Amino acid sequence: MSEVTIFGLGLMGSALAKACQKDGVPITVWNRTIEKAEALKPVNVSIAQTISEALAASPVSIICVDDPSSVLTLFGNSEIWSHLEGRTVVQLSTSLPKQVRQDQTWLTERNADFLYGAIHCGPQDLGTKDGHILFSGPSSVYKPVEGLLSHQGGKIEYLGEDIAAVSVLDLAWLSTRFGEFIGMLHAANICQSEGIELQKFIEMFPDNARIQHHVGTIRDGTYDQRTATLSVWRASLELMKQQAIDAGMDAGFPNLVGGLFDRAVQADYSEEHVMALFKVLRGDAGTVD
Ligand code: NAP
């Protein structure tokens, strides 16, 4: 038996798997497209062909896929429910507070435990001192898996019993990130359109790692970095819109930013770095390069 099964081997799921492999933790992996599982280094890893096999392989299952409803997407088929009994499911796919509450109820009804977590670092940070993940859910569920989760990095934080707390705080945090993105993109556009080198703007913020990285990406045109894609950021924007609808809030901010992301998707930048938005915002040559 493995210690943990990882569902999803995109950029983040693969990084979760590699962090376990680095520490010698036996894992089982499942991915919708099996080639991504076969691409992992064959150390301490079993590849599950089916979801039932993947669930049965370990007491703990971690999900990290680009689908906020993935608990139901993966486990909704009643034929696999017997494999959920007595298991702990840790959801690391970005999701909605409402969805997280529903997932907890749904899994509890099937005698499975549930934790929700939000990853607050890049894939390259997992398994290092900079690996940062926030968790919420019952402490009786968190405590037994704390040691296992600690393989993911030096900043594993538990924020309390309320299962939806981390989802709420994550969406709030994401909102600040989108605000920063739009501000940085417009700042870069001002500089370039007036003939000022981006490096001069970056040097105004020697202690701001985000401006160094993001405006540096625009300066260098390195939009092909293997980190969160524009498409993954856009998916979280869709969640911000949905949360506003669910809570009866104004959705003006995510709608406005979402319009910019839509233009980048239409220009085929989905798989690039989020700063590829600059190529549509700078407005030259009909908005694309
Ligand atoms: P990614 O590289 O685009 O990979 C997406 C993964 O989700 C793939 O394994 C894909 O399977 C799977 N997937 C998507 N829809 C699915 C479905 N309906 N059923 C089964 N599998 C499905 O995305 P990622 O960067 O790893 O992100 C995964 C999650 O982590 C997202 O919720 C994201 O918000 C969160 N996250 C990512 C980052 C980051 O820096 N990348 C940071 C924080 C949080 P296939 O291989 O078959 O397509």
Coordinates of C-alpha atoms and ligand atoms in Angstrom, one line a residue:
M1 CA 0.0 0.0 0.0
S2 CA 1.1 3.6 -0.7
E3 CA 1.0 6.4 1.9
V4 CA -0.8 8.7 -0.4
T5 CA -2.5 8.8 -3.8
I6 CA -2.2 11.9 -5.9
F7 CA -5.0 12.6 -8.4
G8 CA -3.9 15.0 -11.1
L9 CA -0.4 15.4 -12.6
G10 CA -0.5 18.8 -14.1
L11 CA 2.2 21.3 -13.2
M12 CA 1.2 21.3 -9.5
G13 CA 0.2 17.7 -9.1
S14 CA 3.5 16.5 -10.6
A15 CA 5.3 18.8 -8.1
L16 CA 3.3 17.3 -5.2
A17 CA 4.3 13.8 -6.4
K18 CA 8.0 14.8 -6.8
A19 CA 8.1 16.3 -3.3
C20 CA 6.9 12.9 -1.9
Q21 CA 9.3 10.9 -4.1
K22 CA 12.3 13.1 -3.0
D23 CA 11.5 12.2 0.7
G24 CA 11.0 8.5 -0.1
V25 CA 7.2 8.5 0.5
P26 CA 5.6 5.7 -1.5
I27 CA 2.9 7.1 -3.7
T28 CA 0.2 6.1 -6.1
V29 CA -0.7 8.5 -8.9
W30 CA -3.7 8.8 -11.2
N31 CA -4.1 11.2 -14.1
R32 CA -6.8 11.5 -16.7
T33 CA -4.2 11.4 -19.4
I34 CA -2.0 8.5 -18.3
E35 CA 1.1 9.7 -20.2
K36 CA 1.7 12.3 -17.5
A37 CA 1.9 9.5 -14.9
E38 CA 4.3 7.5 -17.1
A39 CA 6.5 10.6 -17.4
L40 CA 7.3 10.6 -13.6
K41 CA 10.6 9.2 -12.5
P42 CA 9.8 5.5 -11.7
V43 CA 10.9 5.9 -8.0
N44 CA 8.4 5.0 -5.1
V45 CA 5.5 5.3 -7.5
S46 CA 2.6 3.1 -8.6
I47 CA 0.5 4.2 -11.5
A48 CA -3.2 3.5 -11.0
Q49 CA -5.2 2.7 -14.1
T50 CA -8.6 3.4 -12.6
I51 CA -10.0 5.7 -9.9
S52 CA -11.1 2.8 -7.8
E53 CA -7.6 1.3 -7.9
A54 CA -6.1 4.8 -7.0
L55 CA -8.5 5.2 -4.0
A56 CA -7.9 1.7 -2.7
A57 CA -4.1 2.1 -2.8
S58 CA -3.7 4.6 0.0
P59 CA -5.4 5.9 3.2
V60 CA -5.0 9.5 2.0
S61 CA -5.9 10.9 -1.4
I62 CA -4.8 14.3 -2.6
I63 CA -6.6 15.9 -5.5
C64 CA -5.0 18.7 -7.6
V65 CA -6.7 19.2 -10.9
D66 CA -8.0 22.2 -12.8
D67 CA -11.6 21.5 -11.9
P68 CA -13.3 23.1 -8.8
S69 CA -15.9 20.3 -8.7
S70 CA -13.3 17.6 -8.9
V71 CA -14.5 15.7 -5.9
L72 CA -17.7 14.9 -7.7
T73 CA -16.1 14.7 -11.2
L74 CA -13.7 12.0 -9.9
F75 CA -15.8 10.2 -7.3
G76 CA -19.3 10.8 -8.4
N77 CA -19.8 7.3 -9.8
S78 CA -21.6 5.1 -7.2
E79 CA -19.5 2.1 -8.2
I80 CA -16.4 3.5 -6.5
W81 CA -18.1 4.8 -3.3
S82 CA -17.1 1.7 -1.3
H83 CA -13.5 2.7 -1.8
L84 CA -14.1 6.1 -0.2
E85 CA -15.0 4.5 3.2
G86 CA -12.5 5.3 5.9
R87 CA -10.3 7.4 3.5
T88 CA -9.1 11.0 3.9
V89 CA -9.5 13.2 0.8
V90 CA -7.4 16.4 0.7
Q91 CA -8.7 18.8 -2.0
L92 CA -5.9 21.1 -3.3
S93 CA -7.7 22.1 -6.5
T94 CA -8.8 25.7 -6.2
S95 CA -12.5 25.7 -5.4
L96 CA -15.4 27.7 -4.1
P97 CA -16.5 28.1 -0.5
K98 CA -19.9 26.7 -1.4
Q99 CA -18.4 23.8 -3.3
V100 CA -16.0 23.0 -0.4
R101 CA -18.9 22.9 2.1
Q102 CA -20.9 20.6 -0.2
D103 CA -17.9 18.3 -0.8
Q104 CA -17.4 17.9 3.0
T105 CA -21.1 16.9 3.4
W106 CA -21.0 14.6 0.4
L107 CA -17.9 12.8 1.6
T108 CA -19.0 12.6 5.2
E109 CA -22.2 10.8 4.0
R110 CA -19.8 8.3 2.4
N111 CA -17.8 7.8 5.6
A112 CA -14.8 9.7 4.2
D113 CA -12.9 12.6 5.9
F114 CA -12.2 15.8 4.1
L115 CA -9.6 18.7 4.2
Y116 CA -9.3 21.6 2.0
G117 CA -6.0 23.3 1.1
A118 CA -4.8 26.2 -1.0
I119 CA -1.3 26.2 -2.4
H120 CA 0.4 29.6 -2.0
C121 CA 3.6 29.0 -3.9
G122 CA 4.8 27.9 -7.3
P123 CA 5.3 24.2 -8.3
Q124 CA 9.1 24.7 -8.0
D125 CA 8.7 25.6 -4.2
L126 CA 7.0 22.4 -3.2
G127 CA 9.2 20.0 -1.2
T128 CA 11.5 23.0 -0.2
K129 CA 11.4 25.4 2.7
D130 CA 9.3 27.8 0.5
G131 CA 6.5 25.2 -0.1
H132 CA 3.5 27.0 1.3
I133 CA 0.0 25.5 1.7
L134 CA -2.9 26.6 3.9
F135 CA -5.4 24.0 5.3
S136 CA -8.7 24.1 7.0
G137 CA -11.1 21.4 8.2
P138 CA -11.6 19.4 11.4
S139 CA -8.4 19.2 13.5
S140 CA -9.2 15.5 14.0
V141 CA -8.7 15.0 10.3
Y142 CA -5.7 17.4 10.0
K143 CA -3.6 16.1 12.8
P144 CA -3.1 12.5 11.5
V145 CA -2.0 13.7 8.1
E146 CA 0.1 16.7 9.2
G147 CA 3.3 14.7 9.0
L148 CA 2.5 13.5 5.5
L149 CA 1.6 17.0 4.3
S150 CA 4.8 18.4 5.8
H151 CA 6.8 16.7 2.9
Q152 CA 5.3 19.4 0.7
G153 CA 7.3 22.2 2.3
G154 CA 8.4 24.4 5.2
K155 CA 5.2 26.5 5.4
I156 CA 2.3 24.1 6.0
E157 CA -0.3 26.1 8.0
Y158 CA -3.5 25.0 9.6
L159 CA -6.2 27.7 9.9
G160 CA -8.9 26.0 11.8
E161 CA -12.0 23.9 11.8
D162 CA -14.2 25.8 9.3
I163 CA -13.8 23.8 6.1
A164 CA -14.5 26.8 3.9
A165 CA -12.1 29.3 5.6
V166 CA -9.1 28.6 3.4
S167 CA -11.2 28.7 0.3
V168 CA -12.6 32.1 1.3
L169 CA -9.1 33.5 2.2
D170 CA -7.6 32.1 -1.0
L171 CA -10.2 33.8 -3.2
A172 CA -9.6 37.1 -1.2
W173 CA -5.8 36.6 -1.7
L174 CA -6.3 35.9 -5.4
S175 CA -8.3 39.1 -5.7
T176 CA -5.2 41.1 -4.5
R177 CA -3.0 39.2 -7.0
F178 CA -5.3 40.2 -9.9
G179 CA -5.3 43.8 -8.7
E180 CA -1.4 43.7 -8.7
F181 CA -1.3 42.1 -12.1
I182 CA -3.5 44.7 -13.8
G183 CA -1.6 47.5 -12.0
M184 CA 1.8 46.1 -13.2
L185 CA 0.6 45.5 -16.7
H186 CA -0.7 49.0 -17.1
A187 CA 2.5 50.4 -15.5
A188 CA 4.6 48.5 -18.0
N189 CA 2.4 49.8 -20.8
I190 CA 2.9 53.4 -19.6
C191 CA 6.7 53.0 -19.5
Q192 CA 7.0 51.3 -22.9
S193 CA 4.6 53.6 -24.7
E194 CA 6.6 56.6 -23.4
G195 CA 10.0 55.1 -24.3
I196 CA 11.2 54.4 -20.7
E197 CA 13.0 51.0 -20.2
L198 CA 11.1 48.6 -18.0
Q199 CA 14.4 48.0 -16.1
K200 CA 14.2 51.6 -14.8
F201 CA 10.6 50.9 -13.4
I202 CA 11.7 47.6 -11.9
E203 CA 14.6 49.3 -10.1
M204 CA 12.1 51.6 -8.3
F205 CA 11.1 48.4 -6.3
P206 CA 14.3 46.7 -5.2
D207 CA 12.5 44.8 -2.4
N208 CA 9.4 43.8 -4.3
A209 CA 10.0 40.3 -5.6
R210 CA 6.6 40.2 -7.4
I211 CA 7.4 43.3 -9.5
Q212 CA 10.9 42.0 -10.1
H213 CA 9.4 38.7 -11.4
H214 CA 6.3 39.8 -13.3
V215 CA 7.6 43.0 -14.9
G216 CA 10.9 41.2 -15.5
T217 CA 8.9 38.6 -17.4
I218 CA 7.5 41.3 -19.6
R219 CA 10.9 42.9 -20.0
D220 CA 12.4 39.6 -21.1
G221 CA 9.4 38.2 -23.0
T222 CA 9.8 34.9 -21.1
Y223 CA 6.2 34.0 -21.4
D224 CA 6.9 30.2 -21.8
Q225 CA 7.9 29.6 -18.1
R226 CA 6.5 26.4 -16.6
T227 CA 4.5 27.8 -13.7
A228 CA 0.8 28.6 -13.3
T229 CA -0.5 29.2 -16.8
L230 CA -2.7 32.0 -17.8
S231 CA -5.5 29.5 -18.2
V232 CA -5.1 28.3 -14.5
W233 CA -5.2 32.0 -13.3
R234 CA -8.3 32.6 -15.5
A235 CA -10.1 29.6 -13.9
S236 CA -9.6 31.1 -10.5
L237 CA -11.1 34.4 -11.8
E238 CA -14.1 32.5 -12.9
L239 CA -14.4 31.2 -9.3
M240 CA -14.2 34.8 -8.0
K241 CA -17.1 35.7 -10.3
Q242 CA -19.1 32.7 -9.2
Q243 CA -18.4 33.5 -5.5
A244 CA -19.7 37.0 -6.0
I245 CA -22.9 35.6 -7.6
D246 CA -23.3 33.0 -4.8
A247 CA -22.9 35.7 -2.1
G248 CA -25.0 38.3 -3.9
M249 CA -22.0 40.7 -4.1
D250 CA -21.0 43.1 -6.9
A251 CA -18.9 41.2 -9.5
G252 CA -17.6 44.3 -11.3
F253 CA -13.9 43.6 -10.5
P254 CA -13.7 39.9 -11.6
N255 CA -15.9 40.8 -14.7
L256 CA -13.5 43.6 -15.7
V257 CA -10.4 41.5 -15.3
G258 CA -12.0 38.5 -16.9
G259 CA -12.6 40.5 -20.0
L260 CA -8.9 41.1 -20.4
F261 CA -8.2 37.4 -19.8
D262 CA -10.8 36.4 -22.4
R263 CA -8.9 38.5 -25.0
A264 CA -5.6 36.7 -24.1
V265 CA -7.3 33.3 -24.5
Q266 CA -8.7 34.4 -27.9
A267 CA -5.2 35.4 -28.9
D268 CA -4.1 31.8 -28.0
Y269 CA -2.0 32.6 -24.9
S270 CA -3.7 30.2 -22.5
E271 CA -0.7 28.0 -21.9
E272 CA 1.7 30.9 -21.4
H273 CA 2.7 32.9 -18.3
V274 CA 0.0 35.2 -16.9
M275 CA 2.0 38.2 -18.0
A276 CA 1.3 37.2 -21.6
L277 CA -1.7 39.5 -21.0
F278 CA 0.7 42.3 -21.8
K279 CA 0.7 41.2 -25.5
V280 CA -3.0 42.0 -25.7
L281 CA -2.9 45.1 -23.5
R282 CA -0.1 46.9 -25.3
G283 CA -2.4 47.3 -28.2
D284 CA 0.0 47.3 -31.1
A285 CA -0.6 45.5 -34.4
G286 CA -4.3 44.9 -33.6
T287 CA -3.6 43.7 -30.0
V288 CA -1.5 40.6 -30.7
D289 CA 2.1 40.3 -31.6
Ligands
NAP1 P1 -2.4 22.2 -15.1 O1 -1.0 22.1 -15.2 O2 -3.2 22.9 -16.2 O3 -3.0 20.7 -15.0 C1 -4.3 20.5 -15.0 C2 -4.6 19.1 -14.4 O4 -6.0 18.9 -14.1 C3 -4.2 17.9 -15.3 O5 -3.7 16.9 -14.6 C4 -5.5 17.6 -16.0 O6 -5.6 16.3 -16.5 C5 -6.4 17.7 -14.8 N1 -7.8 17.9 -15.1 C6 -8.5 19.1 -15.5 N2 -9.8 18.9 -15.6 C7 -10.0 17.6 -15.2 C8 -11.1 16.8 -15.1 N3 -12.4 17.2 -15.4 N4 -11.0 15.5 -14.7 C9 -9.8 15.0 -14.4 N5 -8.6 15.7 -14.5 C10 -8.7 17.0 -14.9 O7 -2.9 22.9 -13.7 P2 -2.1 23.0 -12.4 O8 -1.2 24.2 -12.5 O9 -1.4 21.7 -12.0 O10 -3.3 23.4 -11.4 C11 -4.0 22.4 -10.7 C12 -4.8 23.0 -9.5 O11 -3.8 23.6 -8.7 C13 -5.7 24.2 -10.0 O12 -6.9 24.1 -9.2 C14 -4.9 25.4 -9.7 O13 -5.8 26.5 -9.4 C15 -4.1 25.0 -8.4 N6 -2.9 25.8 -8.2 C16 -2.0 25.9 -9.2 C17 -0.9 26.7 -8.9 C18 0.3 26.8 -9.9 O14 1.2 27.6 -9.7 N7 0.3 26.0 -11.0 C19 -0.8 27.4 -7.7 C20 -1.8 27.3 -6.8 C21 -2.9 26.5 -7.0 P3 -5.0 16.0 -18.0 O15 -3.5 15.9 -17.9 O16 -5.7 14.7 -18.4 O17 -5.4 17.2 -18.9

